[in-house]
Coordinates of C-alpha atoms in Angstrom, one line a residue:
I3 CA 93.0 224.2 40.9
L4 CA 90.7 222.8 38.2
H5 CA 91.1 219.4 39.3
V6 CA 89.8 220.3 43.0
P7 CA 86.3 218.5 43.1
I8 CA 84.5 222.0 43.4
F9 CA 85.9 223.1 40.1
Y10 CA 86.4 219.8 38.4
K11 CA 82.7 219.4 37.6
Y12 CA 83.2 222.2 35.2
H13 CA 86.5 220.7 33.8
K14 CA 85.7 217.2 33.4
N15 CA 84.4 217.3 29.8
H16 CA 88.0 218.4 28.9
H17 CA 89.3 215.0 30.0
I18 CA 86.9 213.1 27.7
T19 CA 89.1 213.8 24.7
R20 CA 92.2 212.0 26.1
A21 CA 94.4 214.8 24.7
S22 CA 95.2 212.7 21.5
I23 CA 94.9 215.6 19.1
G24 CA 95.8 219.3 19.4
I25 CA 92.4 220.8 18.9
S26 CA 91.4 218.9 21.9
A27 CA 93.0 221.3 24.0
F28 CA 90.1 223.6 23.5
Y29 CA 87.3 221.2 24.3
M30 CA 85.8 222.8 27.4
D31 CA 82.5 224.3 28.5
K32 CA 81.9 228.1 29.3
I33 CA 82.9 228.0 32.8
D34 CA 86.1 226.4 32.3
F35 CA 86.9 228.3 29.4
F36 CA 86.7 231.3 31.6
L37 CA 88.7 229.7 34.5
E38 CA 91.4 228.1 32.4
G39 CA 91.6 230.6 29.4
I40 CA 90.0 234.0 29.9
L41 CA 90.9 234.5 33.5
P42 CA 94.7 233.5 33.6
I43 CA 95.4 235.3 30.4
S44 CA 93.6 238.6 31.4
L45 CA 95.4 238.5 35.0
A46 CA 98.9 238.0 33.2
L47 CA 98.5 240.8 30.6
Y48 CA 97.2 243.2 33.3
I49 CA 100.1 242.4 35.7
Y50 CA 102.6 242.2 32.8
N51 CA 101.0 245.6 31.3
G52 CA 103.1 245.2 28.1
N53 CA 102.4 246.8 24.6
I54 CA 100.0 245.3 21.9
V55 CA 102.8 243.3 20.2
S56 CA 104.2 241.6 23.2
S57 CA 100.6 240.9 24.4
F58 CA 99.5 239.2 21.1
S59 CA 103.0 237.4 21.1
F60 CA 102.1 236.0 24.6
L61 CA 98.5 235.0 23.4
I62 CA 99.9 233.2 20.2
I63 CA 102.8 231.4 22.0
G64 CA 100.3 230.3 24.8
S65 CA 97.8 228.9 22.3
I66 CA 100.7 227.1 20.3
N67 CA 102.0 225.5 23.4
T68 CA 98.4 224.5 24.5
V69 CA 97.7 222.7 21.1
I70 CA 101.3 221.1 21.1
T71 CA 100.8 219.6 24.6
H72 CA 97.5 218.2 23.5
M73 CA 99.1 216.4 20.5
S74 CA 100.6 213.5 22.4
Y75 CA 103.5 213.8 20.2
N76 CA 107.0 213.6 21.6
F77 CA 108.8 216.5 20.2
P78 CA 112.7 216.4 20.8
F79 CA 112.7 220.2 21.3
I80 CA 109.7 220.6 23.5
P81 CA 109.8 219.3 26.8
Y82 CA 106.8 217.4 28.6
S83 CA 105.1 217.0 25.4
T84 CA 103.8 213.5 25.8
E85 CA 103.5 213.8 29.7
H86 CA 100.3 215.7 29.3
L87 CA 98.8 212.6 27.6
T88 CA 99.5 210.7 30.9
H89 CA 97.4 213.6 32.7
H90 CA 94.5 212.9 30.7
L91 CA 94.7 209.0 31.0
E92 CA 95.4 208.8 34.8
L93 CA 94.3 212.5 35.8
K94 CA 96.2 212.7 39.2
C95 CA 99.5 213.5 37.9
N96 CA 101.4 215.8 35.3
Y97 CA 99.1 218.7 35.7
G98 CA 100.9 221.3 34.1
I99 CA 104.6 222.7 33.6
G100 CA 107.3 220.0 34.5
F101 CA 109.1 222.0 37.3
M102 CA 105.8 222.3 39.3
D103 CA 105.2 218.7 39.2
Y104 CA 108.7 218.0 40.2
L105 CA 108.2 220.4 43.4
L106 CA 104.5 218.8 44.3
G107 CA 105.6 215.4 43.7
T108 CA 102.9 214.8 40.9
R109 CA 105.4 214.0 37.9
V110 CA 104.8 210.6 36.4
R111 CA 107.0 209.5 33.5
R112 CA 105.3 206.9 30.8
D113 CA 106.7 205.6 27.6
Y114 CA 103.9 205.4 25.0
N115 CA 106.3 204.6 22.0

């Protein structure tokens, strides 16, 4: 949803980095951070209503996943790790988790080796 024109103006700074290093995942402005980080995590934790250990585990795993998907390195045990690079280079594909891109017809596979 952050790529819809009304929201993309808040998200476009994130795409300046081209997702070549892990920390680039967190390059965003305040509104983008709220829409992409705080809001979804808060809603998920509210709906899930887990204990403190499972909530922190959820946050840590999500943060590590975000960094890995922005590293542009093809880990053999993590699917879709290089596909997010294609998203940052082409913008109109590979928005997120692979099965959603399959369902919506937005998955593109490129070989960067």
